[in-house]
Amino acid sequence: MHTIAIANHKGGVGKTTTAVNLAAGLARRGHRTLLVDVDAQAHATFWFVDDPDDIEADLQDVVTGRVAFREAVRTTRIEGLDLLPATLALAQLEVQLVSMTRREDRIARALEPGRDAYEFVVLDLAPSLSLVSLAALVAADSIVAPVSATKLAVSGLGAFLGWTDDFRLEGVITAPLLGVLVTMVDYRTRVTREVLEALDGSGLPLFATNVPRRVAAEDQVGERLVTGDAGSSGDLSAAYDAFIEEVLTRTTTTCSSSTAGAGEQV
Ligand SMILES: Nc1ncnc2c1ncn2[C@@H]1O[C@H](COP(=O)(O)OP(=O)(O)OP(=O)(O)O)[C@@H](O)[C@H]1O
Ligand SMILES: [Mg+2]
């Protein structure tokens, strides 16, 4: 089981879009995959659950021990892809974790029963530097940080990576940064070109693939499409397919050593 956290505390940079496409794409390539929604906004959950009122148990129930892992996990319409959903109740977990011992290990422990069932676990994190996000990063074997091609997102990326580096230095987070995925790229704009130039010179492990900015991305949320679905946008799907191949290559070769300090260069 290899657990990949899709994380960045900046909101709206494409974390959920990346998490659902990555998880679905891995499953469609024959890898048994679990998508875990670690965000009370539950956007990844909505992508695969027709009626959210159907959800009887979520990640919070598993972490707090109210429900067994296997009871909370659901199948999805995609063969080989299961979902551990979120509901608004996940917002309570932050407070509940505070009074738990070994709180930062709690998500890792909650996912342990999936070790033999899944090749990949994909965690969709919330835009926050919370205890829940930290616990998700502790559970990860590698971290993918999406960043949109905007100035604010790129400056926020340095802060996020610095935050993870602090916990890495303390040995709390062990997962290396697998890569930074630049999303919402529009080569026609000066800001995209400047952002890509800054990131290129940052020393960060950028994925070679950039995800283009496409209005279709919004439509795909409404229609709940992912790469490989008939009707999904051609170049968004192509970008996510190329990204998935890079993830597979990077997770099978040794993850690059700690990127401590690299974020400061952005
Ligand atoms: N490549 C893209 N081009 C254009 N719009 C996109 C693209 N990817 C995602 N979006 C849109 O941008 C918005 C934010 O995307 P998404 O929900 O994936 O980001 P997020 O980082 O998960 O947000 P949050 O921080 O709120 O969890 C959504 O409306 C989504 O449809
Ligand atoms: Mg999200």
Short mmCIF file of C-alpha atoms and ligand atoms in Angstrom, two decimals:
data_model
loop_
_atom_site.label_atom_id
_atom_site.label_comp_id
_atom_site.label_asym_id
_atom_site.label_seq_id
_atom_site.Cartn_x
_atom_site.Cartn_y
_atom_site.Cartn_z
CA MET A 1 0.00 0.00 0.00
CA HIS A 2 1.41 3.36 -1.03
CA THR A 3 -0.41 6.37 0.38
CA ILE A 4 -0.28 9.64 -1.55
CA ALA A 5 -1.50 12.85 0.09
CA ILE A 6 -2.72 15.56 -2.27
CA ALA A 7 -2.03 18.59 -0.18
CA ASN A 8 -1.61 22.33 -0.11
CA HIS A 9 -3.10 24.71 2.43
CA LYS A 10 -4.00 27.16 -0.33
CA GLY A 11 -7.62 26.74 -1.37
CA GLY A 12 -8.88 26.13 -4.88
CA VAL A 13 -5.60 25.02 -6.46
CA GLY A 14 -6.94 21.75 -7.88
CA LYS A 15 -6.32 19.31 -5.01
CA THR A 16 -9.67 17.55 -5.28
CA THR A 17 -9.68 17.50 -9.08
CA THR A 18 -6.21 15.97 -8.95
CA ALA A 19 -7.11 13.47 -6.20
CA VAL A 20 -10.21 12.11 -7.95
CA ASN A 21 -8.51 11.87 -11.36
CA LEU A 22 -5.42 10.24 -9.88
CA ALA A 23 -7.43 7.74 -7.85
CA ALA A 24 -9.72 6.86 -10.76
CA GLY A 25 -6.83 6.65 -13.20
CA LEU A 26 -4.82 4.36 -10.93
CA ALA A 27 -7.85 2.09 -10.52
CA ARG A 28 -8.43 2.04 -14.27
CA ARG A 29 -4.82 0.95 -14.75
CA GLY A 30 -5.58 -2.10 -12.63
CA HIS A 31 -4.28 -0.86 -9.25
CA ARG A 32 -6.72 -1.43 -6.39
CA THR A 33 -7.14 2.10 -5.03
CA LEU A 34 -8.85 3.77 -2.09
CA LEU A 35 -9.73 7.45 -2.26
CA VAL A 36 -10.00 9.00 1.19
CA ASP A 37 -11.80 12.31 1.58
CA VAL A 38 -10.01 14.23 4.33
CA ASP A 39 -11.99 17.43 3.84
CA ALA A 40 -15.32 18.24 5.51
CA GLN A 41 -16.29 20.08 2.30
CA ALA A 42 -16.65 16.50 0.98
CA HIS A 43 -16.05 17.48 -2.65
CA ALA A 44 -14.24 14.24 -3.51
CA THR A 45 -17.12 12.34 -1.92
CA PHE A 46 -19.72 14.17 -4.03
CA TRP A 47 -17.81 13.12 -7.13
CA PHE A 48 -18.69 9.47 -6.48
CA VAL A 49 -21.71 9.36 -4.19
CA ASP A 50 -25.09 9.95 -5.82
CA ASP A 51 -26.94 10.82 -2.65
CA PRO A 52 -24.80 12.12 0.23
CA ASP A 53 -27.71 11.35 2.61
CA ASP A 54 -26.88 7.69 1.96
CA ILE A 55 -23.57 7.99 3.76
CA GLU A 56 -23.83 6.26 7.10
CA ALA A 57 -20.20 6.48 8.14
CA ASP A 58 -17.22 8.59 7.19
CA LEU A 59 -13.54 9.01 7.99
CA GLN A 60 -14.34 10.66 11.30
CA ASP A 61 -16.28 7.56 12.41
CA VAL A 62 -13.35 5.32 11.55
CA VAL A 63 -10.73 7.51 13.23
CA THR A 64 -12.78 7.76 16.40
CA GLY A 65 -13.43 4.00 16.37
CA ARG A 66 -17.21 4.30 16.11
CA VAL A 67 -17.33 2.32 12.87
CA ALA A 68 -14.95 -0.31 11.48
CA PHE A 69 -12.86 0.66 8.44
CA ARG A 70 -14.54 -1.92 6.21
CA GLU A 71 -18.03 -0.74 7.12
CA ALA A 72 -17.27 2.85 6.17
CA VAL A 73 -15.55 2.09 2.84
CA ARG A 74 -17.84 2.11 -0.22
CA THR A 75 -17.35 0.88 -3.72
CA THR A 76 -17.63 3.41 -6.57
CA ARG A 77 -18.84 3.20 -10.16
CA ILE A 78 -15.20 2.70 -11.16
CA GLU A 79 -13.99 -0.86 -10.87
CA GLY A 80 -11.08 -1.14 -8.46
CA LEU A 81 -11.78 2.22 -6.81
CA ASP A 82 -13.23 2.42 -3.30
CA LEU A 83 -14.03 5.53 -1.31
CA LEU A 84 -13.75 6.36 2.36
CA PRO A 85 -16.06 9.36 2.34
CA ALA A 86 -16.26 12.59 4.29
CA THR A 87 -19.31 14.35 5.63
CA LEU A 88 -19.64 17.65 7.43
CA ALA A 89 -19.14 15.61 10.63
CA LEU A 90 -15.46 15.42 9.73
CA ALA A 91 -15.22 19.03 10.90
CA GLN A 92 -15.59 17.72 14.47
CA LEU A 93 -12.52 15.53 14.15
CA GLU A 94 -10.18 18.47 14.63
CA VAL A 95 -11.51 19.01 18.15
CA GLN A 96 -11.77 15.29 18.90
CA LEU A 97 -8.14 14.72 17.95
CA VAL A 98 -6.96 17.28 20.49
CA SER A 99 -7.93 15.05 23.40
CA MET A 100 -6.58 11.84 21.83
CA THR A 101 -3.18 10.37 22.56
CA ARG A 102 -0.81 9.99 19.59
CA ARG A 103 -3.24 12.20 17.70
CA GLU A 104 -1.04 12.70 14.66
CA ASP A 105 -0.93 8.92 14.07
CA ARG A 106 -4.69 8.47 14.14
CA ILE A 107 -5.43 8.61 10.42
CA ALA A 108 -2.54 6.25 9.66
CA ARG A 109 -3.91 3.80 12.20
CA ALA A 110 -7.45 4.16 10.87
CA LEU A 111 -6.22 3.22 7.36
CA GLU A 112 -4.14 0.26 8.50
CA PRO A 113 -6.89 -2.36 7.83
CA GLY A 114 -6.64 -1.41 4.14
CA ARG A 115 -2.95 -2.34 3.92
CA ASP A 116 -3.48 -5.65 2.13
CA ALA A 117 -6.54 -4.59 0.14
CA TYR A 118 -5.12 -1.59 -1.72
CA GLU A 119 -2.05 -0.83 -3.78
CA PHE A 120 -2.67 2.90 -3.58
CA VAL A 121 -4.46 5.16 -1.16
CA VAL A 122 -5.08 8.74 -2.31
CA LEU A 123 -5.85 11.32 0.38
CA ASP A 124 -7.66 14.52 -0.63
CA LEU A 125 -6.73 17.10 2.00
CA ALA A 126 -8.55 20.26 3.04
CA PRO A 127 -7.01 23.69 2.47
CA SER A 128 -5.71 24.02 6.02
CA LEU A 129 -2.70 23.47 8.26
CA SER A 130 -4.87 21.65 10.79
CA LEU A 131 -4.28 18.68 13.05
CA VAL A 132 -6.40 16.60 10.67
CA SER A 133 -4.21 17.65 7.73
CA LEU A 134 -1.08 16.87 9.75
CA ALA A 135 -2.45 13.42 10.64
CA ALA A 136 -3.14 12.81 6.94
CA LEU A 137 0.40 13.82 6.02
CA VAL A 138 1.74 11.51 8.74
CA ALA A 139 -0.25 8.68 7.11
CA ALA A 140 1.29 9.44 3.70
CA ASP A 141 4.20 7.73 1.98
CA SER A 142 4.49 10.62 -0.43
CA ILE A 143 3.05 14.06 -0.93
CA VAL A 144 1.84 15.69 -4.13
CA ALA A 145 1.35 19.46 -3.91
CA PRO A 146 -0.84 20.94 -6.62
CA VAL A 147 -0.34 24.66 -7.19
CA SER A 148 -2.32 26.82 -9.55
CA ALA A 149 -0.36 29.03 -11.92
CA THR A 150 -1.02 32.21 -9.96
CA LYS A 151 1.34 34.41 -7.97
CA LEU A 152 -0.47 34.02 -4.64
CA ALA A 153 -0.65 30.25 -4.92
CA VAL A 154 3.04 30.00 -5.64
CA SER A 155 4.04 32.18 -2.69
CA GLY A 156 1.67 30.12 -0.49
CA LEU A 157 3.37 26.94 -1.69
CA GLY A 158 6.63 28.00 -0.05
CA ALA A 159 4.81 28.43 3.26
CA PHE A 160 3.14 25.04 2.97
CA LEU A 161 6.37 23.23 2.10
CA GLY A 162 8.17 25.04 4.92
CA TRP A 163 5.48 23.82 7.33
CA THR A 164 5.91 20.21 6.17
CA ASP A 165 9.71 20.55 6.35
CA ASP A 166 9.47 21.55 10.02
CA PHE A 167 7.56 18.35 10.81
CA ARG A 168 9.91 16.32 8.61
CA LEU A 169 12.91 17.58 10.53
CA GLU A 170 11.20 16.47 13.75
CA GLY A 171 10.56 13.04 12.21
CA VAL A 172 6.78 13.50 12.46
CA ILE A 173 6.22 13.51 8.69
CA THR A 174 8.33 10.96 6.84
CA ALA A 175 6.80 11.26 3.36
CA PRO A 176 8.95 13.07 0.82
CA LEU A 177 7.50 15.56 -1.62
CA LEU A 178 6.84 13.37 -4.66
CA GLY A 179 6.29 16.44 -6.77
CA VAL A 180 4.61 19.78 -7.37
CA LEU A 181 1.86 19.70 -9.99
CA VAL A 182 1.17 23.02 -11.68
CA THR A 183 -2.52 23.33 -12.48
CA MET A 184 -4.71 25.85 -14.30
CA VAL A 185 -1.92 26.68 -16.71
CA ASP A 186 -2.67 29.07 -19.56
CA TYR A 187 0.47 29.64 -21.60
CA ARG A 188 -1.11 32.69 -23.26
CA THR A 189 -0.94 34.66 -20.03
CA ARG A 190 2.13 36.45 -18.71
CA VAL A 191 1.39 35.32 -15.15
CA THR A 192 1.51 31.65 -16.16
CA ARG A 193 4.82 32.15 -17.93
CA GLU A 194 6.31 34.03 -14.97
CA VAL A 195 5.03 31.47 -12.46
CA LEU A 196 6.46 28.57 -14.47
CA GLU A 197 9.78 30.36 -14.77
CA ALA A 198 9.89 30.97 -10.99
CA LEU A 199 9.00 27.36 -10.24
CA ASP A 200 11.57 26.07 -12.76
CA GLY A 201 14.29 27.94 -10.91
CA SER A 202 13.11 26.88 -7.46
CA GLY A 203 14.75 23.48 -7.29
CA LEU A 204 11.41 21.88 -6.44
CA PRO A 205 10.59 18.47 -7.95
CA LEU A 206 8.06 19.68 -10.51
CA PHE A 207 6.05 17.15 -12.49
CA ALA A 208 6.84 17.54 -16.19
CA THR A 209 3.09 17.58 -16.83
CA ASN A 210 1.18 20.83 -16.38
CA VAL A 211 -2.60 20.73 -16.13
CA PRO A 212 -4.17 23.29 -18.50
CA ARG A 213 -6.80 25.76 -17.33
CA ARG A 214 -10.05 24.62 -18.94
CA VAL A 215 -13.64 25.69 -18.43
CA ALA A 216 -14.44 22.01 -18.94
CA ALA A 217 -12.92 21.28 -15.50
CA GLU A 218 -15.90 23.03 -13.92
CA ASP A 219 -18.35 21.11 -16.11
CA GLN A 220 -16.67 17.86 -15.14
CA VAL A 221 -17.41 18.57 -11.48
CA GLY A 222 -21.10 18.98 -12.34
CA GLU A 223 -21.14 15.86 -14.46
CA ARG A 224 -18.76 14.09 -12.07
CA LEU A 225 -16.48 12.95 -14.86
CA VAL A 226 -12.91 11.73 -14.47
CA THR A 227 -10.18 10.84 -16.89
CA GLY A 228 -11.15 7.79 -18.93
CA ASP A 229 -14.86 8.63 -18.94
CA ALA A 230 -16.59 9.17 -22.25
CA GLY A 231 -17.28 12.89 -22.47
CA SER A 232 -14.38 13.99 -20.27
CA SER A 233 -12.31 16.84 -21.66
CA GLY A 234 -9.61 15.55 -24.02
CA ASP A 235 -6.70 17.67 -22.94
CA LEU A 236 -7.54 17.65 -19.22
CA SER A 237 -7.72 13.85 -19.38
CA ALA A 238 -4.49 13.71 -21.37
CA ALA A 239 -2.76 15.88 -18.76
CA TYR A 240 -4.00 13.79 -15.87
CA ASP A 241 -3.05 10.59 -17.70
CA ALA A 242 0.48 11.88 -18.20
CA PHE A 243 0.61 12.96 -14.54
CA ILE A 244 -0.52 9.49 -13.40
CA GLU A 245 2.27 7.87 -15.43
CA GLU A 246 4.76 10.20 -13.73
CA VAL A 247 3.34 9.29 -10.32
CA LEU A 248 3.71 5.59 -11.11
CA THR A 249 7.30 6.10 -12.20
CA ARG A 250 8.17 8.23 -9.17
CA THR A 251 6.53 5.91 -6.65
CA THR A 252 8.29 2.85 -8.03
CA THR A 253 11.70 4.49 -8.05
CA THR A 254 13.02 5.59 -4.69
CA CYS A 255 11.28 8.77 -3.63
CA SER A 256 13.67 11.69 -3.86
CA SER A 257 15.35 12.53 -0.58
CA SER A 258 13.85 15.14 1.72
CA THR A 259 13.21 18.44 0.03
CA ALA A 260 13.87 20.31 3.26
CA GLY A 261 14.46 23.94 2.50
CA ALA A 262 13.47 23.74 -1.16
CA GLY A 263 10.19 25.51 -0.50
CA GLU A 264 12.01 28.56 0.77
CA GLN A 265 13.31 29.19 -2.72
CA VAL A 266 9.88 29.79 -4.27
N1 LIG B 1 -7.50 22.63 -14.77
C1 LIG B 1 -8.49 23.40 -14.36
N2 LIG B 1 -8.93 24.43 -15.12
C2 LIG B 1 -9.94 25.23 -14.71
N3 LIG B 1 -10.60 25.07 -13.54
C3 LIG B 1 -10.21 24.08 -12.74
C4 LIG B 1 -9.13 23.20 -13.10
N4 LIG B 1 -8.97 22.29 -12.10
C5 LIG B 1 -9.89 22.59 -11.17
N5 LIG B 1 -10.64 23.65 -11.55
C6 LIG B 1 -11.75 24.26 -10.82
O1 LIG B 1 -11.22 25.05 -9.78
C7 LIG B 1 -12.01 24.91 -8.60
C8 LIG B 1 -11.14 24.38 -7.48
O2 LIG B 1 -10.70 23.08 -7.84
P1 LIG B 1 -10.57 21.96 -6.74
O3 LIG B 1 -11.84 21.81 -5.98
O4 LIG B 1 -10.00 20.76 -7.39
O5 LIG B 1 -9.47 22.65 -5.82
P2 LIG B 1 -9.11 22.34 -4.30
O6 LIG B 1 -7.67 22.73 -4.14
O7 LIG B 1 -9.47 20.96 -3.97
O8 LIG B 1 -10.05 23.33 -3.51
P3 LIG B 1 -10.24 23.35 -1.91
O9 LIG B 1 -8.99 23.99 -1.41
O10 LIG B 1 -11.46 24.17 -1.69
O11 LIG B 1 -10.38 21.94 -1.46
C9 LIG B 1 -13.15 23.96 -8.95
O12 LIG B 1 -14.27 24.73 -9.27
C10 LIG B 1 -12.62 23.22 -10.16
O13 LIG B 1 -13.63 22.79 -11.02
MG MG B 2 -10.62 20.20 -2.38
#
